Each structure stands twice: as structure tokens, then as C-alpha cells.
Coordinates of C-alpha atoms and ligand atoms in Angstrom, one line a residue:
Chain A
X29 CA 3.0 37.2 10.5
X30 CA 1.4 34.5 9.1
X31 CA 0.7 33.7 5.5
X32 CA -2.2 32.5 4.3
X33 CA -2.3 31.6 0.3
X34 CA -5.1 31.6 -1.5
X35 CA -6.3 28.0 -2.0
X36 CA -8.8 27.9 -5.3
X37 CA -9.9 24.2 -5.1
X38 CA -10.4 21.9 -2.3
X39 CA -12.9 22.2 0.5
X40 CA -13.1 19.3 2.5
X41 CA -14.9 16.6 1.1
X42 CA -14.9 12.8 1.2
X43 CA -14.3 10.6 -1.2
X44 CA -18.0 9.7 -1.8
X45 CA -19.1 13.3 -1.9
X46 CA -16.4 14.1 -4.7
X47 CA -18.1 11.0 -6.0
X48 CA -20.8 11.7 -6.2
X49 CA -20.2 15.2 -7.5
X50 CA -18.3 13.9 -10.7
X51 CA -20.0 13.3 -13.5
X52 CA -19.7 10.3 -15.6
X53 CA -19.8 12.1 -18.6
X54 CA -17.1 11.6 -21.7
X55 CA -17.5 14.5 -22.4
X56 CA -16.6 16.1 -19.3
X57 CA -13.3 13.9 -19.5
X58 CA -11.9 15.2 -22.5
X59 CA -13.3 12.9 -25.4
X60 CA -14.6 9.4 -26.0
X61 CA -13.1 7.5 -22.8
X62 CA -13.8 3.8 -22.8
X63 CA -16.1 2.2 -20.0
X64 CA -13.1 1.1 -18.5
X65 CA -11.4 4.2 -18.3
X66 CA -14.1 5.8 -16.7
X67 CA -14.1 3.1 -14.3
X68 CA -10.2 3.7 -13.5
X69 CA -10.7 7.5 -13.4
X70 CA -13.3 7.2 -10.8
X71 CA -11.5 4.2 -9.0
X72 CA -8.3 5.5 -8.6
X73 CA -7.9 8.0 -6.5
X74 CA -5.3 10.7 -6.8
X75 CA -3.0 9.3 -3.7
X76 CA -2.7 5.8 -6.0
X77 CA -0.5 8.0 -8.5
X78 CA 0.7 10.8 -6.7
X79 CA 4.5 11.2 -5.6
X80 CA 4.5 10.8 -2.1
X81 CA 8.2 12.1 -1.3
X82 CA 7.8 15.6 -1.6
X83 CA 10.7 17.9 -2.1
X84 CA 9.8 21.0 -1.2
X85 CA 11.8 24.2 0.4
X86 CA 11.2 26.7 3.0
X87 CA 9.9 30.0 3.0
X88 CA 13.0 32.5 4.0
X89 CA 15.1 30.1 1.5
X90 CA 16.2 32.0 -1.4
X91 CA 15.5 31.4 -5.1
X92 CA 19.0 30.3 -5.9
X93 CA 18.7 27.9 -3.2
X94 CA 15.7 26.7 -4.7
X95 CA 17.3 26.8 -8.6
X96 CA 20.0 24.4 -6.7
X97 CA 17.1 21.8 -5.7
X98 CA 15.4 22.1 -8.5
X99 CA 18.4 21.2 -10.5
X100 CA 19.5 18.4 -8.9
X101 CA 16.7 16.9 -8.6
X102 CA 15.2 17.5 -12.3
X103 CA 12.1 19.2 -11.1
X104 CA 10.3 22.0 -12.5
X105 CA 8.3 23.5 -9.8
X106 CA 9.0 23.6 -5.8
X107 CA 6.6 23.4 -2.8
X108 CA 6.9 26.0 -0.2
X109 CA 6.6 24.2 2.8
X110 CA 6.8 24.0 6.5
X111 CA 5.8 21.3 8.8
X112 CA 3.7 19.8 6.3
X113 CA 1.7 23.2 5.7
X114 CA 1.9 24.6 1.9
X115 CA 2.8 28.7 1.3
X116 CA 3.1 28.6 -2.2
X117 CA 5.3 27.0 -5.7
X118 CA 8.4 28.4 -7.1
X119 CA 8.3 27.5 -10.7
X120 CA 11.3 27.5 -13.7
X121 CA 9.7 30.8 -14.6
X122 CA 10.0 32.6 -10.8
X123 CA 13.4 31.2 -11.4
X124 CA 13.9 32.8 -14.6
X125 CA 12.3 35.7 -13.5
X126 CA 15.2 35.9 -11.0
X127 CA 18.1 35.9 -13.2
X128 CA 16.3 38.6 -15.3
X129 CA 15.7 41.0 -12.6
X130 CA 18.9 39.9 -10.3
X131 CA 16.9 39.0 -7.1
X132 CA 18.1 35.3 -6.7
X133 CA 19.2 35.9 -3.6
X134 CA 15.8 37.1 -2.1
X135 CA 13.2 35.1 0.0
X136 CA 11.5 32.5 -2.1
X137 CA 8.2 33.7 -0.1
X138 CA 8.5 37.1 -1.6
X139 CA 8.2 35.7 -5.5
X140 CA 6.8 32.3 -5.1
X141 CA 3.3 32.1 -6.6
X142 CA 0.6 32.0 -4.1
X143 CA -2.7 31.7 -5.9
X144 CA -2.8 27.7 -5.4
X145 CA -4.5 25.3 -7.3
X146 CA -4.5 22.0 -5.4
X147 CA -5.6 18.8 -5.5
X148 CA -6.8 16.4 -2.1
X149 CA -5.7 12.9 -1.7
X150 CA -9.2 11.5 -1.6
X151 CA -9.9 12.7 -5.3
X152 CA -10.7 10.8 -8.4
X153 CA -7.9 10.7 -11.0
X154 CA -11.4 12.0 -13.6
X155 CA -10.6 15.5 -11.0
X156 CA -6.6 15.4 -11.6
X157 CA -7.4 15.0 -15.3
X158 CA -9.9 18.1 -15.7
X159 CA -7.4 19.9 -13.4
X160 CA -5.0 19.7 -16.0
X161 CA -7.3 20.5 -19.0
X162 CA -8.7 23.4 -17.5
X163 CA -5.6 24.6 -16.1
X164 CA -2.0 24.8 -17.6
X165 CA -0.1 24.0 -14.7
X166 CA 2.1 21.3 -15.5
X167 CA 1.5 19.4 -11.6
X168 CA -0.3 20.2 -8.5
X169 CA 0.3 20.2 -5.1
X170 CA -1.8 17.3 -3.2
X171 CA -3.3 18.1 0.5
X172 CA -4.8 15.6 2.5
X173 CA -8.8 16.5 4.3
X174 CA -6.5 18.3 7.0
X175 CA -4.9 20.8 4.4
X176 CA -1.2 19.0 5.2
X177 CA 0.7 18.7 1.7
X178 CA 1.2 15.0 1.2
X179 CA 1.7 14.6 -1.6
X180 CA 2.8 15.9 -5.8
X181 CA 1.2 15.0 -8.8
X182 CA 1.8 15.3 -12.7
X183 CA 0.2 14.9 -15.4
X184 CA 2.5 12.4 -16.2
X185 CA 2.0 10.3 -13.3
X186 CA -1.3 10.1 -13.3
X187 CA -0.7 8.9 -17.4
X188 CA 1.9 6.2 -16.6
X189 CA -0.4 4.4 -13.5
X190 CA -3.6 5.0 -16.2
X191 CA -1.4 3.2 -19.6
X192 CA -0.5 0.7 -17.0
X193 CA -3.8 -0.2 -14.8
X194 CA -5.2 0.2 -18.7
X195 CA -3.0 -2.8 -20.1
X196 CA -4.1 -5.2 -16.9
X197 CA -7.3 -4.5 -17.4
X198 CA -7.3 -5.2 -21.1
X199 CA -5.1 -8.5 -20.8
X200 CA -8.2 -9.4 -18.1
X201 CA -10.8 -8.8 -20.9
X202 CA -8.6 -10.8 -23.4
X203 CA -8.4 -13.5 -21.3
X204 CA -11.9 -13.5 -21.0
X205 CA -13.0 -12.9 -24.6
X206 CA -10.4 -15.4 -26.0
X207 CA -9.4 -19.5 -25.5
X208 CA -6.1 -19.0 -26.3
X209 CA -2.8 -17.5 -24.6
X210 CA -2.2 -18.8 -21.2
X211 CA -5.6 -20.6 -20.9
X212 CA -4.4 -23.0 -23.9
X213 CA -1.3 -23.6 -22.3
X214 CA -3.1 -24.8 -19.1
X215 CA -5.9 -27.0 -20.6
X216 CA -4.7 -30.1 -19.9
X217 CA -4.8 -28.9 -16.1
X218 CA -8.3 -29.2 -14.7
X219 CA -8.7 -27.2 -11.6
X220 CA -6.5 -24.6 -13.6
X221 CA -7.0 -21.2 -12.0
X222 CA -5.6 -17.5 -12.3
X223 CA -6.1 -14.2 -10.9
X224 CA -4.5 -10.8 -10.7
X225 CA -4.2 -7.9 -8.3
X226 CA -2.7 -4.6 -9.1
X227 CA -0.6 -3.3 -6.7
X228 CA 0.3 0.5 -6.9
X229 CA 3.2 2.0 -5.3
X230 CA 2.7 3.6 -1.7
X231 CA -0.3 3.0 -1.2
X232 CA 0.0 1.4 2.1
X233 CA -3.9 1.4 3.0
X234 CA -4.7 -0.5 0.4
X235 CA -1.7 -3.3 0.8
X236 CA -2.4 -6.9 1.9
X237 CA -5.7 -6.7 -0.7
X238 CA -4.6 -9.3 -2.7
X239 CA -2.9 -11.4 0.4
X240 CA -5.9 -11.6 1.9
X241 CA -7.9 -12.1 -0.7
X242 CA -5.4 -15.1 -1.8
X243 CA -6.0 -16.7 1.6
X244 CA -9.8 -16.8 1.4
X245 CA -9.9 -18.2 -2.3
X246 CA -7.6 -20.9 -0.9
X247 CA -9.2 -21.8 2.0
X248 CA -12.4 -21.8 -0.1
X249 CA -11.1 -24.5 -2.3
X250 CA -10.0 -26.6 1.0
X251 CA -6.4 -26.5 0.8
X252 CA -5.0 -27.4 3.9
X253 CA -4.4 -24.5 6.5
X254 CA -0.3 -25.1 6.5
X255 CA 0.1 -24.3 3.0
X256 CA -2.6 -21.6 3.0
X257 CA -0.8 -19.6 5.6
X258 CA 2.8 -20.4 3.7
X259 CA 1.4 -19.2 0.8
X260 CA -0.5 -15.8 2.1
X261 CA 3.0 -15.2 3.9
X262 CA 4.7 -14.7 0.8
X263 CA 2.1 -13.0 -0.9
X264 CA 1.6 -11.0 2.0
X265 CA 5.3 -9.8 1.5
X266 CA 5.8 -9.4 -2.0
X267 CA 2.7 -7.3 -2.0
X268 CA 4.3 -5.0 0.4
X269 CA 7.8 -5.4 -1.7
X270 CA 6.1 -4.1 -4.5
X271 CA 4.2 -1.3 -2.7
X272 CA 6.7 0.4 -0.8
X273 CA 10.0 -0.4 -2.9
X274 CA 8.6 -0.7 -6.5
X275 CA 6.4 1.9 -8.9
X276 CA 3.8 -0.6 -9.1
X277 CA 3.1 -4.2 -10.2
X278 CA 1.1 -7.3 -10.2
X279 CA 0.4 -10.3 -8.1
X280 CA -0.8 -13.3 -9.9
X281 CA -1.9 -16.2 -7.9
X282 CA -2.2 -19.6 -10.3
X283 CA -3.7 -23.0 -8.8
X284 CA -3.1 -26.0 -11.0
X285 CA -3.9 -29.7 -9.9
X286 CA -0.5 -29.9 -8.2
X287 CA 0.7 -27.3 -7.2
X288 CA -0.2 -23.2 -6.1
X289 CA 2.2 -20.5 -7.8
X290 CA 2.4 -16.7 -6.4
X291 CA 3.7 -14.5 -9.0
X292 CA 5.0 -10.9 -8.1
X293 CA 5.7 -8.8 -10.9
X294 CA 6.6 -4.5 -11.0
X295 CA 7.4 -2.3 -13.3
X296 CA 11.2 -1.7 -11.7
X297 CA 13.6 -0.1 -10.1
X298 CA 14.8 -3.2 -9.9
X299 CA 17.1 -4.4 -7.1
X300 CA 20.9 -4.0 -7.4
X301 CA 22.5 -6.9 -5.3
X302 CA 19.9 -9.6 -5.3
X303 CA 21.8 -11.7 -3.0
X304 CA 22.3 -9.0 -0.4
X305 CA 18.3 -8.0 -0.7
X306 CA 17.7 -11.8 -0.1
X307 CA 19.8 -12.1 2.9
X308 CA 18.0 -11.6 6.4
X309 CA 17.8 -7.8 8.0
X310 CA 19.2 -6.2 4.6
X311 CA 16.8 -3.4 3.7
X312 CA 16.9 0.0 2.3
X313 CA 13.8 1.1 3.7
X314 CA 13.6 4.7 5.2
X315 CA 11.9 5.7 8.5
X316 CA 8.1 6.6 7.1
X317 CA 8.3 2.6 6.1
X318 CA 9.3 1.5 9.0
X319 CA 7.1 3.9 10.9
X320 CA 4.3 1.8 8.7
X321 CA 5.6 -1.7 10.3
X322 CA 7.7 -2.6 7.6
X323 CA 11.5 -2.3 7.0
X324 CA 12.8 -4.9 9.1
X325 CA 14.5 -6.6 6.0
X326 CA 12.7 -10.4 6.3
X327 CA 10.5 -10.4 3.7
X328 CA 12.3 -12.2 1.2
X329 CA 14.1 -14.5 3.2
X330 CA 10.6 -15.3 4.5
X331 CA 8.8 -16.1 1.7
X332 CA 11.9 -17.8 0.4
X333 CA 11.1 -20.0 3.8
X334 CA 7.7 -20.5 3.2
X335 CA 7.9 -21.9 -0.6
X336 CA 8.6 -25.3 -1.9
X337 CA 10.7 -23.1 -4.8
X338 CA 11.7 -19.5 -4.6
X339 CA 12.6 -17.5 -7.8
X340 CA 14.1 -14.1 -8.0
X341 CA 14.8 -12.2 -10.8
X342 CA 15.0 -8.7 -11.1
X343 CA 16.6 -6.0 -14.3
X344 CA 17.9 -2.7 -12.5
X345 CA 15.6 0.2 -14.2
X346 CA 13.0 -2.3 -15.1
X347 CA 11.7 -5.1 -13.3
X348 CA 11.8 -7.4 -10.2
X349 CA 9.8 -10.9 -10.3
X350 CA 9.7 -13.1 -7.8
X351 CA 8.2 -16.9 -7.9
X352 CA 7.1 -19.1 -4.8
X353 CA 5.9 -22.2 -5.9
X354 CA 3.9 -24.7 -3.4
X355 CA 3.9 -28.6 -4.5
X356 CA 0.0 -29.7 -2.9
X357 CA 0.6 -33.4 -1.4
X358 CA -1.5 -36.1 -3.6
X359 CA -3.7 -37.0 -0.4
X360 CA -4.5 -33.0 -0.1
X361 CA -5.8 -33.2 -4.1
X362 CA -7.8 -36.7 -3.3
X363 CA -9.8 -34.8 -0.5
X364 CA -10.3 -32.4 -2.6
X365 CA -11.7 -34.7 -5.6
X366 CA -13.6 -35.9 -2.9
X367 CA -15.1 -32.7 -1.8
X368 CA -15.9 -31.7 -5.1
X369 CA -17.4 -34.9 -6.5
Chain B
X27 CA -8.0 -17.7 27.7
X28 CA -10.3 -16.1 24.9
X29 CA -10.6 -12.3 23.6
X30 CA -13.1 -11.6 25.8
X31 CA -10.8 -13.1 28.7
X32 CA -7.9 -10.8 27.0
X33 CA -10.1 -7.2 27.3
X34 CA -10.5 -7.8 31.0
X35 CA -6.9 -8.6 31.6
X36 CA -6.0 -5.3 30.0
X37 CA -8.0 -3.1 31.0
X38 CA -9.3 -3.1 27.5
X39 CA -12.3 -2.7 24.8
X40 CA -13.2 -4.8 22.1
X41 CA -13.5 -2.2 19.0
X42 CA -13.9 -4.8 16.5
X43 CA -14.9 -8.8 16.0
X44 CA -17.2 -11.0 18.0
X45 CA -17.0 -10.7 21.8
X46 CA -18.4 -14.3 21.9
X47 CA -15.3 -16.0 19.3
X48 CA -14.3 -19.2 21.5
X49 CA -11.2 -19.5 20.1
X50 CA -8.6 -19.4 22.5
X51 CA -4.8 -17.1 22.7
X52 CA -1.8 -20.1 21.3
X53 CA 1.0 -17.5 21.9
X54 CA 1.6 -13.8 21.9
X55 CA 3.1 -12.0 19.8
X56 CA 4.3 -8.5 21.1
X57 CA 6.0 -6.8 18.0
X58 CA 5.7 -3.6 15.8
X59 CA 7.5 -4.9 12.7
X60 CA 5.2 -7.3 10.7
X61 CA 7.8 -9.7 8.8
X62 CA 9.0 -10.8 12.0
X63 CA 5.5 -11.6 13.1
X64 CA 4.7 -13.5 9.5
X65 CA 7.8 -15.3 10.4
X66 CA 6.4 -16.5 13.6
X67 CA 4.7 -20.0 12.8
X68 CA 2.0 -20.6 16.2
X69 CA -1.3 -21.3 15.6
X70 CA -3.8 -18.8 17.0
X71 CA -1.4 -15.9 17.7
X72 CA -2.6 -12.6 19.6
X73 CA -1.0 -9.8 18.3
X74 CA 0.4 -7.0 20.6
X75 CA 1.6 -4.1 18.4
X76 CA 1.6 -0.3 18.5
X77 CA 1.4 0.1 14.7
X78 CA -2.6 1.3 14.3
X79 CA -2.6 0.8 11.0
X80 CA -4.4 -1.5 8.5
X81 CA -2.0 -3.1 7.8
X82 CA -1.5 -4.8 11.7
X83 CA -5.0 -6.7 10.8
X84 CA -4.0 -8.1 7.6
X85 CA -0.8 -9.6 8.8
X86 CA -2.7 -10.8 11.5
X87 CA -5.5 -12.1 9.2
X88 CA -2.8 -14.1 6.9
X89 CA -1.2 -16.0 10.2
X90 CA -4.4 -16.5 11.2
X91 CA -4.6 -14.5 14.6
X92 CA -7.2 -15.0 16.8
X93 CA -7.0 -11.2 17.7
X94 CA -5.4 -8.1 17.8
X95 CA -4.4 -5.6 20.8
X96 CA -3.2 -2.3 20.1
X97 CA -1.5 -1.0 23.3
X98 CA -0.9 2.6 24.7
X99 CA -4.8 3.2 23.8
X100 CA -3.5 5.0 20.3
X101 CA -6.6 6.1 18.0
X102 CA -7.8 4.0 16.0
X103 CA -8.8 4.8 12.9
X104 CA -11.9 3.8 11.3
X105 CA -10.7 2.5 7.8
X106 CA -8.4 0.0 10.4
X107 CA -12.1 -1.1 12.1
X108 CA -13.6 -1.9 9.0
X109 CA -10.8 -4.1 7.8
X110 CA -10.7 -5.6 11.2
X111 CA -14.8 -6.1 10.5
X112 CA -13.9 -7.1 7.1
X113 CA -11.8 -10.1 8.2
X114 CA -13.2 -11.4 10.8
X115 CA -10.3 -10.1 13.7
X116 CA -11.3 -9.2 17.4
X117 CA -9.8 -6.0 17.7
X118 CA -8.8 -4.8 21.6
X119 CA -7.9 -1.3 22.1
X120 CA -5.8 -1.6 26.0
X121 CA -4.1 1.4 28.0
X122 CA -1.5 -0.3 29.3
X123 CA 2.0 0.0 27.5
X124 CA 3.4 -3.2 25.8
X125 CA 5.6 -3.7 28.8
X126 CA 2.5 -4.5 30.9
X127 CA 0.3 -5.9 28.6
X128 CA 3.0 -8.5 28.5
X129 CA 3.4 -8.6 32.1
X130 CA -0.3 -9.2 32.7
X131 CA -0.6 -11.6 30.4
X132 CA 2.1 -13.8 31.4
X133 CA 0.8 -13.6 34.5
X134 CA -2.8 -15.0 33.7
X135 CA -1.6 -17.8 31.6
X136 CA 0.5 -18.4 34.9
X137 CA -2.3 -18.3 37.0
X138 CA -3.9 -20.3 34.1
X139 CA -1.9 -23.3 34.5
X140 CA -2.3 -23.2 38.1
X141 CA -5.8 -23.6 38.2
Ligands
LIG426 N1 10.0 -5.3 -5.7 C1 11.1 -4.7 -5.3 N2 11.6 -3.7 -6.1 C2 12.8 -3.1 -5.7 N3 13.5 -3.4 -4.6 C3 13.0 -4.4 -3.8 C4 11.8 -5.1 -4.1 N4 11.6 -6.0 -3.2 C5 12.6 -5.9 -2.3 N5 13.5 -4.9 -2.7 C6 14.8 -4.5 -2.0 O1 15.2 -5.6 -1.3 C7 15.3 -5.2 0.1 C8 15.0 -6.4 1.0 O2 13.6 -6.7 0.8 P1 12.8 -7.5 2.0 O3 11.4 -7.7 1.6 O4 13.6 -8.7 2.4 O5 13.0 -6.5 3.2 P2 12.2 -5.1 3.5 O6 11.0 -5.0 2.5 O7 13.2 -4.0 3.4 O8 11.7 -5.2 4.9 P3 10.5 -6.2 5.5 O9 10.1 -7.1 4.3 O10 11.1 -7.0 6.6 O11 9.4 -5.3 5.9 C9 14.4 -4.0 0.3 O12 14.8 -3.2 1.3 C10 14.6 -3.3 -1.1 O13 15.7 -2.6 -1.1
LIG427 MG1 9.6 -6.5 2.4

């Protein structure tokens, strides 16, 4: 017999009927939220911050079988799952609960809690965050619009990719509002010019954003087509690096009068061997990445190709950055004089 | 040979892009893994892949590809047509398996040189 739990929340909607549902309303959010955070809530969605890799357990497992996974992986409440299809949550207290009345070695389907509260993938984070004020579960499953559990989500996930799209968005306004920092450091330089993308971890349809956005400002400004294509390669890849192996980072594209620098920058975990990630085919990427056309192990060695200087550093348990500097011949910067005067 | 020369070759539709682009296939490209395609360094590559995903357009868009094919007529999803929209990238959905699509292709570039 099938099982059907009770889902409270989450009818299928798009994105721009949740939208336009959501009101932007402080108040509603908890307090006095900032223009910009109102912004972020609505941009990010709750797939930008959820955890993709869901560990979850069947039904006829039993609740010391779920106590086990739970353990070892640090975790305080369990998916019941099948084939992508959510039953219910065994939680530290069904576990507890267990001990006390000495059924640990029942079905987890028989003491799981089944009144779901879920989120969908398509939501705003301004959703996720009421979610968590109205109710006091400490995360909630995440469906996608066909009711398939892709996805978990915390409230301190969706804290840590808020503090950190919060602290690029403010060091944008700084730069903005203020001569100094890097612009002073760069005023000798006349063409001097910097931009950032964010890049948050697994989110694979929104990848390649700033690579492709790189190649357009640089063939705007007339560079010539070889370096524009060397230089959107190893975007291109570092991008992807920092989607699929980091937790999130930055690409910072900087064009001075000689030369074009690509700046990839996340927030760990950091590679181990260095030399081994740099060599060719050397990859630790599972089968959902490769599924996603990624994985082969190339993309450092190729944008280590494609740069006039390559840079890798990287802190296991805190950061990777990688540098791919492109030297623009004098004749390409006379054209472009030219072009401009 | 141009996109539009490339749909009747396999069989295919153009889902995406401008039927009437003049540019003209360089090389193909047959592959599902990306890095080995941004390692590739033609000009005007057409991209043969069974990954219908975003992501095939923008690596295409960042070597510059003068279009896409996705064989084995796998769905296509619309986010994956805007992008290809987005960027300017002729975008061929074909029938045939890669295998084929090759074949027939290699073929018309033979016949191409003949003529
Ligand atoms: N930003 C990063 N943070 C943590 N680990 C990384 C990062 N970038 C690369 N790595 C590690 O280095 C390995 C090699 O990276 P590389 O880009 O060369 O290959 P890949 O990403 O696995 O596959 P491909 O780039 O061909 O799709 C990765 O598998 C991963 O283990
Ligand atoms: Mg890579």
C-alpha cells in the first residue's frame, strides 16, 4: 500500500507566481531588512543555498539504522525516501523516542513524522526564511515542481550564502561610494576596469553567467578574438571549479592597459594535492557531475594553457584561488587607442 | 556548409538562432564532456553533444561555435532555448545518434570537396 504524507506547503507554482505572491514587506521578513537584503531574499532562490546531496533512508529501514546515519554523518533529521519520492523525516527526537520506548529496531515508516512541511526549489530564500520563523523545524525538505526531493535546507545555509552574497554586495557599494581601496591602487592605469560575479555552489543552470558575460565585455572593448576566447576558456572553467567542487565564490575579471586578469576566488574546501588537481584527467568529480558534462579532469590544465601566467593557491578548509593573467600585445592597445579616440 | 545546410543533413530542426546565419561549420566537435571541447582550438566549431543542458551552449558560446546539435532528439528544455536565444547559438535538435550524425556529416563535407 502506498503512502501518501501529508504535504502542508507547496502547490506547484513557478518562480514568478511565488514572486509575485511575496510581499516586499520588512515586516513580513522578520524586522528592518535592508534594500539589499530584500533584493537577495527575492533573488536567490532556495536551490542557490540548499544541500543538494541528500542523505536520506528508506522506509522498511529501522530507527537504529537511521541513529547510525545520522551519527556519522552529524545530521539531525533524516529524509524518508525512495526513488527520489519523500514519505516522511526521522528527527533526534523519533530517535529518542526510540530508546525510551525500546522500538529501535522497528520500521522507520512506522514513527517517522509525516505531516511535512516542505519547501520547492523554485522559491525565494524571503519563503525559506518565514518558513523558519513560523515554524520551529530546524530544516526542510526541498521538492522540485514534480514533487521529487532534490534537495535539504537549514536555516543555516540559507544564513551562510545570505552573510556571504551580503559582504560582495557591500564591498560593490564601497567601491562605488569610496576613491580609495583597490581603485587608488589602480589610478595610474587608465582603461582600469573590475567586475565581479558570484558564483554559488551547485547551481549548474546558472554556471557560465559570468564566462559569458566576460566574453561580451571583452569583445565590446575590441580585444582581439584569440585572447578573448583564451581568456573566457579559463573563466569558463574556474566558474564551473568553483560551482561544482567549492561552497561558493567569486570571479573577478580586471582589465588594465596591459594586460586582462581572471580572478577565481571560494570560500574552500580547498584542494589537497595541488599538483595532482593540476595534472590532466585528475578529478574527484562523482557521476551527477559528469552526467552534467563536467568531470573529465582538464579544467585546470586548460586554463593553465590558455594564460600567459597561471597561479594556484589553495588552504584545505578554506580557500582556493586561482590567477590567469593575459599580457595584451602593444599593437592590440594602439588599435584600441585608436578606436577610442 | 551552414546551419541551415547542417538541419537538412540530419534530419533535423532548428530550435534556436537564425536559420539565415552565413557562417559556415570549421570542424566538428562530437563530445559530451565540455573541457575537452574548450580545449579544442578551431574556429567556428559545431558542437555534436548529448548533454541537453545549459551549460552545452555556453561552452559553445565561449569557443565561439557557430552552432549546436543535440543528437538522439533528447528534450530540450526551454531554460536551454532561451540561453541558446540569449547568445546568439543556432540550436539543431537531430534524430540520428552521434554515430550517424558523424557519419553524415563527414560524408557531405566529402561530397563538399568534390563539387
Ligand atoms: N575551486 C575548487 N575547490 C576545491 N577543489 C577543486 C576546485 N577546483 C578544482 N578542484 C579539484 O581539482 C580537481 C581537478 O580540477 P579540474 O578543473 O582540472 O577537473 P574537473 O573539474 O574535475 O573536471 P573538468 O574541469 O574537466 O570538468 C577537481 O576534480 C577537484 O577535486
Ligand atoms: Mg573543472
Amino acid at each position: 500500500m502506498e503512502y501518501n504524507p501529508v504535504i502542508l506547503q507547496g502547490q506547484h507554482t513557478s518562480d514568478d507566481e511565488i514572486l509575485a505572491r511575496t510581499p516586499l514587506d520588512a515586516k513580513a521578513l522578520g524586522g528592518d531588512s535592508s534594500e539589499i537584503i530584500m533584493e537577495l531574499l527575492q533573488r536567490f532562490k532556495v536551490r542557490d543555498v540548499m544541500k543538494r546531496q541528500v542523505i536520506s533512508i528508506p522506509r522498511k529501514a529501522t530507527l537504529r539504522d537511521a541513529q547510525r546515519l545520522m551519527r556519522d554523518n552529524r545530521i539531525s533529521g533524516l529524509p524518508v525516501s525512495e526513488n527520489g519520492r519523500l514519505y516522511g523525516i526521522v528527527s533526534v527526537n523519533d530517535i529518542i523516542n526510540g530508546l525510551d520506548g525500546c522500538w529501535m529496531d522497528e520500521a522507520c515508516e512506522s514513527h517517522m513524522a509525516k505531516n511535512l512541511v516542505v519547501l520547492e526549489a523554485g522559491m525565494p530564500l524571503a519563503f525559506a526564511l518565514r518558513y523558519f520563523n513560523n515554524y520551529t523545524y530546524g530544516r526542510f525538505p526541498v521538492l522540485d515542481s514534480d514533487r521529487k526531493l532534490v534537495g535539504i535546507v537549514s536555516q543555516r545555509d540559507v544564513m551562510r550564502a545570505l552573510l556571504y552574497e551580503l559582504s560582495v554586495e557591500i564591498r560593490k557599494l564601497e567601491r562605488k561610494t569610496s576613491p580609495k581601496g583597490d581603485q587608488v591602487r589602480q589610478e595610474a592605469k587608465e582603461n582600469f576596469f573590475r567586475k565581479e560575479w558570484a558564483v554559488v555552489h551547485n547551481d549548474l543552470s546558472r554556471a557560465g553567467h559570468a564566462a559569458n558575460a566576460i566574453k561580451g565585455i571583452l569583445r565590446e572593448r575590441k580585444i582581439d578574438r584569440t585572447i578573448v576566447r583564451r581568456v573566457a576558456v579559463a573563466a569558463y572553467e574556474l566558474e564551473i571549479n568553483i560551482c561544482i567542487h567549492s561552497h561558493g565564490g567569486v570571479i573577478v575579471l580586471l582589465i588594465s592597459d596591459d594586460k586582462i586578469t581572471i580572478t577565481a576566488k571560494d570560500r574552500g574546501p580547498g584542494i589537497p594535492d595541488i599538483e595532482w588537481a593540476c595534472r590532466d584527467g585528475t578529478s574527484t568529480a562523482n557521476d551527477w557531475i559528469r552526467s552534467m558534462g563536467f568531470g573529465a579532469g582538464m579544467g585546470l590544465s586548460n586554463s593553465k594553457r590558455v594564460a600567459d601566467e597561471f597561479t594556484i593557491q589553495s588552504e584545505v578548509g578554506k580557500f582556493t584561488k586561482v590567477v590567469c593573467v593575459y599580457n595584451i600585445p602593444h599593437a592590440q592597445q594602439a588599435a584600441e587607442g585608436g578606436a577610442q579616440a | 556548409m551552414t546551419i541551415t545546410d547542417v538541419v537538412k543533413i540530419l534530419d533535423g530542426k532548428l530550435i534556436a538562432g537564425d536559420a539565415s546565419s552565413p557562417r559556415v561549420v570549421g570542424a566538428v566537435v562530437a563530445n559530451d564532456l565540455m573541457s575537452d571541447v574548450l580545449l579544442n582550438d578551431a574556429d567556428d566549431i559545431l558542437l555534436l553533444t548529448s548533454l541537453a543542458s545549459d551549460q552545452s551552449i555556453r561552452t559553445a558560446h565561449i569557443v565561439g561555435a557557430m552552432g549546436v546539435v543535440i543528437h538522439n532528439a533528447k528534450p530540450l528544455s526551454e531554460t536551454m532555448i532561451k540561453v541558446a536565444n540569449d547568445l546568439a547559438i543556432p540550436l539543431v535538435s537531430s534524430p540520428l545518434s552521434k554515430y550517424d550524425a558523424c557519419v553524415r556529416l563527414h560524408d557531405a563535407f566529402v561530397a563538399e570537396e568534390r563539387a
